[in-house]
Amino acid sequence: MLWKPHIIQLTEQPAARSNKIDALFFAPISETSLNRWEDERDCSLPSKMRSFLLQSNGLEAQCGMIWPVLPLEQWEYIRDECRSPHPWLRFGETGKYQYLLPLGHSPSIYRCELHGSDEEFFASNFCHYLEKVFRNEA
């Protein structure tokens, strides 16, 4: 998938335009760096997120108020076996929420208040997540 044209289309939707939700892309991460990051954490990213990072290492929106995709260096790998048998990744945030991907069982995206501990379902997959961000539902 070509992410930049797709996301630019999302910024042209009425909700994105009225809320001034723009998109700022970054230089892509190299395949070697991405493989190293996955190897160091013994995990594999979902293919859509992986392809996004290979095209843009992060996505900033609304002049830095929203980070739908943080640069990979800022992602947090969370392993808490008391709460979940699978690790989670914190990969995005807004002023109110952090966005999480559970590894191992589903492509679903969850969100959690920045200073909270209970995650709630947010989107069924990465594409749906981005659509909701640009509809001002994040």
Short mmCIF file of N, CA, C and O in Angstrom, two decimals:
data_model
loop_
_atom_site.label_atom_id
_atom_site.label_comp_id
_atom_site.label_asym_id
_atom_site.label_seq_id
_atom_site.Cartn_x
_atom_site.Cartn_y
_atom_site.Cartn_z
N MET A 1 0.84 -1.18 0.00
CA MET A 1 0.00 0.00 0.00
C MET A 1 0.88 1.24 0.00
O MET A 1 1.89 1.30 0.70
N LEU A 2 0.48 2.22 -0.75
CA LEU A 2 1.16 3.52 -0.74
C LEU A 2 0.46 4.38 0.31
O LEU A 2 -0.65 4.86 0.11
N TRP A 3 1.14 4.58 1.42
CA TRP A 3 0.53 5.23 2.57
C TRP A 3 0.35 6.73 2.41
O TRP A 3 -0.68 7.28 2.83
N LYS A 4 1.31 7.42 1.85
CA LYS A 4 1.22 8.89 1.79
C LYS A 4 -0.01 9.35 1.00
O LYS A 4 -0.79 10.17 1.51
N PRO A 5 -0.24 8.83 -0.21
CA PRO A 5 -1.45 9.28 -0.93
C PRO A 5 -2.74 8.91 -0.18
O PRO A 5 -3.69 9.69 -0.15
N HIS A 6 -2.74 7.74 0.45
CA HIS A 6 -3.92 7.32 1.21
C HIS A 6 -4.19 8.28 2.37
O HIS A 6 -5.33 8.71 2.59
N ILE A 7 -3.17 8.63 3.11
CA ILE A 7 -3.34 9.51 4.27
C ILE A 7 -3.67 10.93 3.82
O ILE A 7 -4.50 11.60 4.45
N ILE A 8 -3.08 11.38 2.75
CA ILE A 8 -3.42 12.71 2.23
C ILE A 8 -4.90 12.76 1.87
O ILE A 8 -5.58 13.76 2.15
N GLN A 9 -5.43 11.67 1.31
CA GLN A 9 -6.87 11.61 1.04
C GLN A 9 -7.68 11.72 2.33
O GLN A 9 -8.71 12.39 2.37
N LEU A 10 -7.19 11.07 3.39
CA LEU A 10 -7.89 11.14 4.68
C LEU A 10 -7.91 12.57 5.22
O LEU A 10 -8.88 12.99 5.84
N THR A 11 -6.84 13.34 4.96
CA THR A 11 -6.79 14.73 5.46
C THR A 11 -7.76 15.63 4.72
O THR A 11 -8.05 16.73 5.18
N GLU A 12 -8.24 15.19 3.57
CA GLU A 12 -9.17 15.99 2.77
C GLU A 12 -10.63 15.73 3.12
O GLU A 12 -11.52 16.38 2.59
N GLN A 13 -10.89 14.81 4.03
CA GLN A 13 -12.26 14.54 4.45
C GLN A 13 -12.78 15.72 5.28
O GLN A 13 -12.00 16.44 5.91
N PRO A 14 -14.11 15.90 5.30
CA PRO A 14 -14.68 17.06 6.01
C PRO A 14 -14.24 17.17 7.48
O PRO A 14 -13.88 18.27 7.93
N ALA A 15 -14.26 16.08 8.23
CA ALA A 15 -13.88 16.15 9.65
C ALA A 15 -12.43 16.56 9.82
O ALA A 15 -12.09 17.36 10.70
N ALA A 16 -11.56 16.03 8.98
CA ALA A 16 -10.13 16.38 9.07
C ALA A 16 -9.92 17.85 8.70
O ALA A 16 -9.17 18.56 9.38
N ARG A 17 -10.59 18.29 7.67
CA ARG A 17 -10.43 19.69 7.25
C ARG A 17 -10.96 20.65 8.31
O ARG A 17 -10.31 21.63 8.66
N SER A 18 -12.14 20.36 8.84
CA SER A 18 -12.73 21.29 9.82
C SER A 18 -11.96 21.32 11.13
O SER A 18 -11.96 22.33 11.82
N ASN A 19 -11.27 20.22 11.46
CA ASN A 19 -10.48 20.17 12.69
C ASN A 19 -8.99 20.40 12.44
O ASN A 19 -8.18 20.24 13.35
N LYS A 20 -8.66 20.76 11.20
CA LYS A 20 -7.28 21.06 10.81
C LYS A 20 -6.33 19.91 11.15
O LYS A 20 -5.24 20.11 11.69
N ILE A 21 -6.76 18.69 10.82
CA ILE A 21 -5.93 17.51 11.05
C ILE A 21 -5.15 17.24 9.77
O ILE A 21 -5.64 16.66 8.82
N ASP A 22 -3.93 17.74 9.76
CA ASP A 22 -3.04 17.59 8.62
C ASP A 22 -2.17 16.35 8.82
O ASP A 22 -2.40 15.57 9.74
N ALA A 23 -1.19 16.17 7.98
CA ALA A 23 -0.28 15.03 8.12
C ALA A 23 1.14 15.46 7.76
O ALA A 23 1.35 16.13 6.75
N LEU A 24 2.07 15.10 8.61
CA LEU A 24 3.48 15.36 8.36
C LEU A 24 4.20 14.02 8.40
O LEU A 24 4.12 13.29 9.39
N PHE A 25 4.87 13.70 7.31
CA PHE A 25 5.57 12.42 7.18
C PHE A 25 7.06 12.60 7.46
O PHE A 25 7.58 13.71 7.38
N PHE A 26 7.73 11.51 7.73
CA PHE A 26 9.15 11.52 8.05
C PHE A 26 9.91 10.59 7.11
O PHE A 26 9.31 9.79 6.40
N ALA A 27 11.22 10.70 7.15
CA ALA A 27 12.04 9.81 6.33
C ALA A 27 11.75 8.36 6.73
O ALA A 27 11.54 8.07 7.90
N PRO A 28 11.72 7.46 5.76
CA PRO A 28 11.44 6.06 6.08
C PRO A 28 12.56 5.42 6.88
O PRO A 28 13.71 5.87 6.84
N ILE A 29 12.21 4.38 7.60
CA ILE A 29 13.22 3.60 8.32
C ILE A 29 13.73 2.53 7.35
O ILE A 29 13.00 2.10 6.46
N SER A 30 14.95 2.12 7.51
CA SER A 30 15.49 1.09 6.61
C SER A 30 15.00 -0.29 7.03
O SER A 30 14.69 -0.52 8.21
N GLU A 31 14.94 -1.17 6.09
CA GLU A 31 14.55 -2.56 6.36
C GLU A 31 15.48 -3.18 7.39
O GLU A 31 15.06 -3.88 8.30
N THR A 32 16.78 -2.86 7.28
CA THR A 32 17.77 -3.39 8.22
C THR A 32 17.49 -2.92 9.64
O THR A 32 17.50 -3.71 10.59
N SER A 33 17.20 -1.63 9.81
CA SER A 33 16.89 -1.09 11.14
C SER A 33 15.62 -1.68 11.70
O SER A 33 15.54 -2.00 12.89
N LEU A 34 14.62 -1.85 10.86
CA LEU A 34 13.36 -2.41 11.29
C LEU A 34 13.54 -3.88 11.72
O LEU A 34 13.04 -4.29 12.77
N ASN A 35 14.28 -4.64 10.94
CA ASN A 35 14.57 -6.03 11.29
C ASN A 35 15.33 -6.11 12.61
O ASN A 35 15.02 -6.97 13.46
N ARG A 36 16.29 -5.23 12.80
CA ARG A 36 17.06 -5.22 14.05
C ARG A 36 16.15 -4.92 15.24
O ARG A 36 16.24 -5.57 16.27
N TRP A 37 15.27 -3.93 15.08
CA TRP A 37 14.35 -3.57 16.15
C TRP A 37 13.47 -4.77 16.52
O TRP A 37 13.28 -5.07 17.70
N GLU A 38 12.94 -5.45 15.53
CA GLU A 38 12.10 -6.63 15.79
C GLU A 38 12.92 -7.75 16.44
O GLU A 38 12.45 -8.39 17.39
N ASP A 39 14.12 -7.98 15.95
CA ASP A 39 14.98 -9.04 16.52
C ASP A 39 15.31 -8.76 17.98
O ASP A 39 15.29 -9.67 18.81
N GLU A 40 15.61 -7.52 18.31
CA GLU A 40 15.96 -7.16 19.69
C GLU A 40 14.80 -7.39 20.65
O GLU A 40 15.00 -7.65 21.83
N ARG A 41 13.58 -7.35 20.14
CA ARG A 41 12.38 -7.52 20.98
C ARG A 41 11.71 -8.87 20.76
O ARG A 41 10.69 -9.15 21.37
N ASP A 42 12.28 -9.65 19.85
CA ASP A 42 11.73 -10.96 19.53
C ASP A 42 10.24 -10.86 19.17
O ASP A 42 9.39 -11.53 19.74
N CYS A 43 9.94 -9.94 18.25
CA CYS A 43 8.56 -9.76 17.82
C CYS A 43 8.52 -9.46 16.32
O CYS A 43 9.54 -9.15 15.71
N SER A 44 7.34 -9.58 15.76
CA SER A 44 7.11 -9.23 14.36
C SER A 44 5.96 -8.25 14.30
O SER A 44 4.90 -8.50 14.88
N LEU A 45 6.17 -7.15 13.62
CA LEU A 45 5.11 -6.16 13.46
C LEU A 45 4.12 -6.64 12.41
O LEU A 45 4.50 -7.32 11.46
N PRO A 46 2.85 -6.26 12.55
CA PRO A 46 1.89 -6.57 11.49
C PRO A 46 2.35 -5.94 10.17
O PRO A 46 2.98 -4.88 10.16
N SER A 47 2.02 -6.60 9.08
CA SER A 47 2.53 -6.18 7.77
C SER A 47 2.16 -4.74 7.41
O SER A 47 2.96 -4.02 6.83
N LYS A 48 0.96 -4.29 7.76
CA LYS A 48 0.55 -2.91 7.42
C LYS A 48 1.39 -1.88 8.18
O LYS A 48 1.82 -0.88 7.61
N MET A 49 1.65 -2.13 9.45
CA MET A 49 2.46 -1.19 10.23
C MET A 49 3.90 -1.20 9.73
O MET A 49 4.55 -0.16 9.64
N ARG A 50 4.37 -2.38 9.40
CA ARG A 50 5.73 -2.53 8.87
C ARG A 50 5.88 -1.74 7.57
O ARG A 50 6.83 -0.99 7.38
N SER A 51 4.90 -1.90 6.67
CA SER A 51 4.99 -1.20 5.38
C SER A 51 4.90 0.31 5.58
O SER A 51 5.54 1.07 4.86
N PHE A 52 4.11 0.74 6.56
CA PHE A 52 4.03 2.17 6.85
C PHE A 52 5.40 2.71 7.25
O PHE A 52 5.87 3.72 6.73
N LEU A 53 6.06 2.04 8.20
CA LEU A 53 7.37 2.50 8.69
C LEU A 53 8.42 2.52 7.58
O LEU A 53 9.31 3.37 7.59
N LEU A 54 8.31 1.62 6.63
CA LEU A 54 9.26 1.60 5.52
C LEU A 54 9.02 2.76 4.55
O LEU A 54 9.86 3.04 3.70
N GLN A 55 7.88 3.44 4.72
CA GLN A 55 7.58 4.62 3.90
C GLN A 55 7.68 5.92 4.69
O GLN A 55 7.93 6.98 4.13
N SER A 56 7.46 5.85 6.00
CA SER A 56 7.55 7.03 6.86
C SER A 56 7.74 6.58 8.30
O SER A 56 6.87 5.91 8.85
N ASN A 57 8.84 6.96 8.90
CA ASN A 57 9.11 6.58 10.29
C ASN A 57 8.40 7.56 11.22
O ASN A 57 9.02 8.39 11.87
N GLY A 58 7.08 7.46 11.25
CA GLY A 58 6.28 8.32 12.10
C GLY A 58 5.30 9.14 11.29
O GLY A 58 5.43 9.30 10.08
N LEU A 59 4.29 9.64 12.00
CA LEU A 59 3.28 10.48 11.40
C LEU A 59 2.80 11.46 12.46
O LEU A 59 2.33 11.06 13.52
N GLU A 60 2.97 12.72 12.17
CA GLU A 60 2.52 13.79 13.06
C GLU A 60 1.31 14.44 12.43
O GLU A 60 1.25 14.60 11.21
N ALA A 61 0.33 14.82 13.25
CA ALA A 61 -0.86 15.49 12.73
C ALA A 61 -1.25 16.62 13.66
O ALA A 61 -0.85 16.66 14.82
N GLN A 62 -2.04 17.51 13.12
CA GLN A 62 -2.57 18.66 13.86
C GLN A 62 -1.45 19.42 14.58
O GLN A 62 -1.53 19.70 15.77
N CYS A 63 -0.40 19.72 13.83
CA CYS A 63 0.75 20.49 14.33
C CYS A 63 1.33 19.92 15.62
O CYS A 63 1.61 20.65 16.58
N GLY A 64 1.48 18.61 15.68
CA GLY A 64 2.11 17.97 16.83
C GLY A 64 1.17 17.64 17.97
O GLY A 64 1.59 17.07 18.97
N MET A 65 -0.10 17.96 17.83
CA MET A 65 -1.08 17.63 18.88
C MET A 65 -1.40 16.13 18.87
O MET A 65 -1.79 15.56 19.88
N ILE A 66 -1.29 15.52 17.69
CA ILE A 66 -1.58 14.10 17.52
C ILE A 66 -0.37 13.44 16.89
O ILE A 66 0.19 13.95 15.93
N TRP A 67 0.02 12.32 17.44
CA TRP A 67 1.07 11.48 16.86
C TRP A 67 0.46 10.11 16.58
O TRP A 67 0.59 9.20 17.40
N PRO A 68 -0.25 9.96 15.45
CA PRO A 68 -0.86 8.67 15.15
C PRO A 68 0.17 7.54 15.13
O PRO A 68 -0.12 6.43 15.55
N VAL A 69 1.37 7.87 14.64
CA VAL A 69 2.46 6.89 14.64
C VAL A 69 3.72 7.62 15.10
O VAL A 69 4.23 8.49 14.41
N LEU A 70 4.16 7.27 16.28
CA LEU A 70 5.43 7.83 16.78
C LEU A 70 6.59 7.27 15.97
O LEU A 70 6.49 6.16 15.43
N PRO A 71 7.71 7.97 15.89
CA PRO A 71 8.89 7.36 15.28
C PRO A 71 9.23 6.07 16.04
O PRO A 71 9.05 5.98 17.26
N LEU A 72 9.68 5.07 15.33
CA LEU A 72 9.92 3.75 15.91
C LEU A 72 10.80 3.81 17.16
O LEU A 72 10.59 3.07 18.11
N GLU A 73 11.74 4.73 17.20
CA GLU A 73 12.63 4.86 18.35
C GLU A 73 11.86 5.21 19.63
O GLU A 73 12.36 5.02 20.73
N GLN A 74 10.65 5.74 19.48
CA GLN A 74 9.84 6.14 20.64
C GLN A 74 8.77 5.11 21.00
O GLN A 74 8.03 5.30 21.96
N TRP A 75 8.67 4.04 20.22
CA TRP A 75 7.69 3.01 20.54
C TRP A 75 8.11 2.33 21.83
O TRP A 75 9.29 2.14 22.11
N GLU A 76 7.12 1.95 22.62
CA GLU A 76 7.40 1.27 23.88
C GLU A 76 6.92 -0.18 23.78
O GLU A 76 5.76 -0.44 23.46
N TYR A 77 7.84 -1.09 24.01
CA TYR A 77 7.53 -2.53 24.03
C TYR A 77 7.16 -2.86 25.48
O TYR A 77 7.97 -2.68 26.39
N ILE A 78 5.93 -3.32 25.69
CA ILE A 78 5.43 -3.55 27.04
C ILE A 78 5.18 -5.04 27.25
O ILE A 78 4.37 -5.63 26.53
N ARG A 79 5.87 -5.60 28.21
CA ARG A 79 5.67 -7.01 28.54
C ARG A 79 5.31 -7.07 30.01
O ARG A 79 6.11 -6.79 30.88
N ASP A 80 4.05 -7.42 30.27
CA ASP A 80 3.55 -7.57 31.63
C ASP A 80 2.75 -8.86 31.67
O ASP A 80 1.55 -8.87 31.38
N GLU A 81 3.42 -9.96 31.99
CA GLU A 81 2.79 -11.26 31.93
C GLU A 81 1.67 -11.43 32.96
O GLU A 81 0.84 -12.32 32.83
N CYS A 82 1.63 -10.57 33.96
CA CYS A 82 0.52 -10.63 34.93
C CYS A 82 -0.78 -10.13 34.29
O CYS A 82 -1.86 -10.58 34.64
N ARG A 83 -0.66 -9.19 33.36
CA ARG A 83 -1.85 -8.62 32.71
C ARG A 83 -2.21 -9.30 31.41
O ARG A 83 -3.37 -9.36 31.04
N SER A 84 -1.19 -9.76 30.67
CA SER A 84 -1.44 -10.33 29.34
C SER A 84 -0.34 -11.32 28.98
O SER A 84 0.84 -11.06 29.25
N PRO A 85 -0.70 -12.41 28.34
CA PRO A 85 0.33 -13.37 27.93
C PRO A 85 1.16 -12.87 26.74
O PRO A 85 2.21 -13.42 26.43
N HIS A 86 0.67 -11.81 26.08
CA HIS A 86 1.35 -11.26 24.91
C HIS A 86 1.88 -9.87 25.21
O HIS A 86 1.25 -9.11 25.94
N PRO A 87 3.00 -9.51 24.60
CA PRO A 87 3.48 -8.13 24.76
C PRO A 87 2.58 -7.16 23.98
O PRO A 87 1.84 -7.56 23.10
N TRP A 88 2.69 -5.89 24.33
CA TRP A 88 1.96 -4.82 23.67
C TRP A 88 2.97 -3.80 23.17
O TRP A 88 4.07 -3.70 23.71
N LEU A 89 2.57 -3.03 22.18
CA LEU A 89 3.37 -1.92 21.69
C LEU A 89 2.58 -0.63 21.85
O LEU A 89 1.43 -0.55 21.43
N ARG A 90 3.21 0.35 22.46
CA ARG A 90 2.64 1.71 22.48
C ARG A 90 3.28 2.42 21.30
O ARG A 90 4.48 2.63 21.27
N PHE A 91 2.47 2.79 20.31
CA PHE A 91 3.02 3.33 19.07
C PHE A 91 2.48 4.70 18.69
O PHE A 91 2.98 5.33 17.75
N GLY A 92 1.47 5.19 19.38
CA GLY A 92 0.89 6.48 19.03
C GLY A 92 0.29 7.16 20.24
O GLY A 92 0.07 6.52 21.27
N GLU A 93 0.07 8.47 20.12
CA GLU A 93 -0.58 9.17 21.24
C GLU A 93 -1.18 10.50 20.79
O GLU A 93 -0.77 11.10 19.80
N THR A 94 -2.15 10.91 21.57
CA THR A 94 -2.77 12.22 21.42
C THR A 94 -2.58 12.91 22.77
O THR A 94 -1.94 12.36 23.66
N GLY A 95 -3.18 14.05 22.95
CA GLY A 95 -3.07 14.73 24.23
C GLY A 95 -3.76 13.99 25.37
O GLY A 95 -3.45 14.21 26.53
N LYS A 96 -4.66 13.07 25.02
CA LYS A 96 -5.43 12.37 26.04
C LYS A 96 -5.15 10.86 26.09
O LYS A 96 -5.24 10.25 27.15
N TYR A 97 -4.84 10.24 24.95
CA TYR A 97 -4.71 8.79 24.88
C TYR A 97 -3.36 8.34 24.34
O TYR A 97 -2.72 9.05 23.57
N GLN A 98 -3.01 7.13 24.72
CA GLN A 98 -1.92 6.42 24.06
C GLN A 98 -2.55 5.25 23.31
O GLN A 98 -3.59 4.73 23.74
N TYR A 99 -1.95 4.86 22.19
CA TYR A 99 -2.52 3.82 21.34
C TYR A 99 -1.61 2.60 21.37
O TYR A 99 -0.39 2.72 21.29
N LEU A 100 -2.26 1.45 21.51
CA LEU A 100 -1.55 0.21 21.77
C LEU A 100 -1.95 -0.88 20.80
O LEU A 100 -3.12 -0.98 20.39
N LEU A 101 -0.99 -1.71 20.47
CA LEU A 101 -1.21 -2.89 19.64
C LEU A 101 -0.79 -4.11 20.43
O LEU A 101 0.37 -4.21 20.84
N PRO A 102 -1.71 -5.05 20.67
CA PRO A 102 -1.30 -6.29 21.32
C PRO A 102 -0.64 -7.20 20.28
O PRO A 102 -1.17 -7.35 19.18
N LEU A 103 0.49 -7.76 20.60
CA LEU A 103 1.17 -8.65 19.66
C LEU A 103 0.73 -10.09 19.93
O LEU A 103 0.59 -10.48 21.08
N GLY A 104 0.52 -10.83 18.88
CA GLY A 104 0.28 -12.24 19.09
C GLY A 104 -1.12 -12.74 18.86
O GLY A 104 -1.31 -13.91 18.60
N HIS A 105 -2.14 -11.90 18.94
CA HIS A 105 -3.46 -12.49 18.78
C HIS A 105 -4.43 -11.70 17.90
O HIS A 105 -5.46 -12.22 17.52
N SER A 106 -4.15 -10.47 17.57
CA SER A 106 -5.12 -9.69 16.83
C SER A 106 -4.46 -8.43 16.26
O SER A 106 -3.55 -7.89 16.88
N PRO A 107 -4.96 -7.94 15.12
CA PRO A 107 -4.44 -6.67 14.60
C PRO A 107 -5.17 -5.46 15.20
O PRO A 107 -4.96 -4.34 14.77
N SER A 108 -6.03 -5.69 16.19
CA SER A 108 -6.83 -4.62 16.78
C SER A 108 -5.96 -3.60 17.50
O SER A 108 -4.93 -3.92 18.07
N ILE A 109 -6.45 -2.37 17.49
CA ILE A 109 -5.78 -1.26 18.17
C ILE A 109 -6.63 -0.88 19.38
O ILE A 109 -7.85 -0.77 19.30
N TYR A 110 -5.95 -0.67 20.49
CA TYR A 110 -6.61 -0.28 21.73
C TYR A 110 -6.08 1.09 22.14
O TYR A 110 -5.04 1.53 21.67
N ARG A 111 -6.82 1.74 23.01
CA ARG A 111 -6.33 3.00 23.54
C ARG A 111 -6.49 2.99 25.06
O ARG A 111 -7.30 2.26 25.62
N CYS A 112 -5.67 3.82 25.69
CA CYS A 112 -5.66 3.92 27.14
C CYS A 112 -5.40 5.39 27.47
O CYS A 112 -4.58 6.04 26.80
N GLU A 113 -6.10 5.92 28.46
CA GLU A 113 -5.82 7.30 28.85
C GLU A 113 -4.36 7.41 29.25
O GLU A 113 -3.78 6.48 29.80
N LEU A 114 -3.75 8.55 28.97
CA LEU A 114 -2.32 8.73 29.22
C LEU A 114 -1.92 8.37 30.64
O LEU A 114 -0.87 7.81 30.87
N HIS A 115 -2.74 8.69 31.60
CA HIS A 115 -2.39 8.40 32.98
C HIS A 115 -3.32 7.33 33.56
O HIS A 115 -3.51 7.27 34.77
N GLY A 116 -3.87 6.52 32.68
CA GLY A 116 -4.76 5.45 33.12
C GLY A 116 -4.10 4.09 32.93
O GLY A 116 -2.95 3.98 32.51
N SER A 117 -4.84 3.05 33.26
CA SER A 117 -4.28 1.71 33.12
C SER A 117 -5.20 0.74 32.40
O SER A 117 -4.80 -0.36 32.09
N ASP A 118 -6.42 1.15 32.12
CA ASP A 118 -7.37 0.26 31.46
C ASP A 118 -7.46 0.59 29.98
O ASP A 118 -7.84 1.70 29.60
N GLU A 119 -7.13 -0.40 29.15
CA GLU A 119 -7.22 -0.18 27.72
C GLU A 119 -8.63 -0.52 27.24
O GLU A 119 -9.31 -1.35 27.83
N GLU A 120 -9.04 0.18 26.17
CA GLU A 120 -10.33 -0.08 25.55
C GLU A 120 -10.13 -0.26 24.06
O GLU A 120 -9.24 0.34 23.46
N PHE A 121 -10.96 -1.09 23.46
CA PHE A 121 -10.89 -1.31 22.02
C PHE A 121 -11.11 0.01 21.29
O PHE A 121 -11.98 0.79 21.67
N PHE A 122 -10.31 0.24 20.24
CA PHE A 122 -10.47 1.48 19.47
C PHE A 122 -10.72 1.21 17.99
O PHE A 122 -11.59 1.83 17.39
N ALA A 123 -9.96 0.31 17.38
CA ALA A 123 -10.11 0.06 15.95
C ALA A 123 -9.74 -1.40 15.64
O ALA A 123 -8.90 -1.98 16.31
N SER A 124 -10.35 -1.92 14.60
CA SER A 124 -10.13 -3.34 14.27
C SER A 124 -8.78 -3.61 13.63
O SER A 124 -8.30 -4.74 13.64
N ASN A 125 -8.14 -2.58 13.08
CA ASN A 125 -6.82 -2.75 12.46
C ASN A 125 -6.17 -1.38 12.24
O ASN A 125 -6.79 -0.35 12.52
N PHE A 126 -4.96 -1.40 11.72
CA PHE A 126 -4.19 -0.16 11.54
C PHE A 126 -4.87 0.81 10.57
O PHE A 126 -4.93 2.01 10.83
N CYS A 127 -5.41 0.30 9.47
CA CYS A 127 -6.09 1.18 8.50
C CYS A 127 -7.31 1.84 9.12
O CYS A 127 -7.52 3.05 8.96
N HIS A 128 -8.10 1.07 9.82
CA HIS A 128 -9.28 1.60 10.49
C HIS A 128 -8.87 2.63 11.55
O HIS A 128 -9.53 3.66 11.73
N TYR A 129 -7.80 2.35 12.24
CA TYR A 129 -7.26 3.29 13.24
C TYR A 129 -6.95 4.65 12.59
O TYR A 129 -7.38 5.69 13.08
N LEU A 130 -6.24 4.64 11.48
CA LEU A 130 -5.90 5.90 10.81
C LEU A 130 -7.15 6.63 10.34
O LEU A 130 -7.23 7.86 10.44
N GLU A 131 -8.12 5.89 9.82
CA GLU A 131 -9.37 6.52 9.39
C GLU A 131 -10.04 7.24 10.56
O GLU A 131 -10.50 8.37 10.42
N LYS A 132 -10.06 6.60 11.72
CA LYS A 132 -10.69 7.22 12.89
C LYS A 132 -9.91 8.44 13.37
O LYS A 132 -10.50 9.43 13.80
N VAL A 133 -8.60 8.39 13.28
CA VAL A 133 -7.78 9.55 13.66
C VAL A 133 -8.15 10.75 12.81
O VAL A 133 -8.39 11.85 13.33
N PHE A 134 -8.28 10.55 11.50
CA PHE A 134 -8.55 11.67 10.61
C PHE A 134 -10.03 12.03 10.55
O PHE A 134 -10.40 13.05 9.98
N ARG A 135 -10.89 11.25 11.21
CA ARG A 135 -12.29 11.62 11.41
C ARG A 135 -12.45 12.34 12.75
O ARG A 135 -13.56 12.56 13.22
N ASN A 136 -11.35 12.60 13.41
CA ASN A 136 -11.32 13.30 14.71
C ASN A 136 -11.99 12.49 15.81
O ASN A 136 -12.61 13.03 16.70
N GLU A 137 -11.80 11.17 15.77
CA GLU A 137 -12.35 10.29 16.80
C GLU A 137 -11.27 9.82 17.78
O GLU A 137 -11.58 9.05 18.67
N ALA A 138 -10.05 10.28 17.59
CA ALA A 138 -8.94 9.81 18.44
C ALA A 138 -8.87 10.63 19.72
O ALA A 138 -9.29 11.74 19.79
#
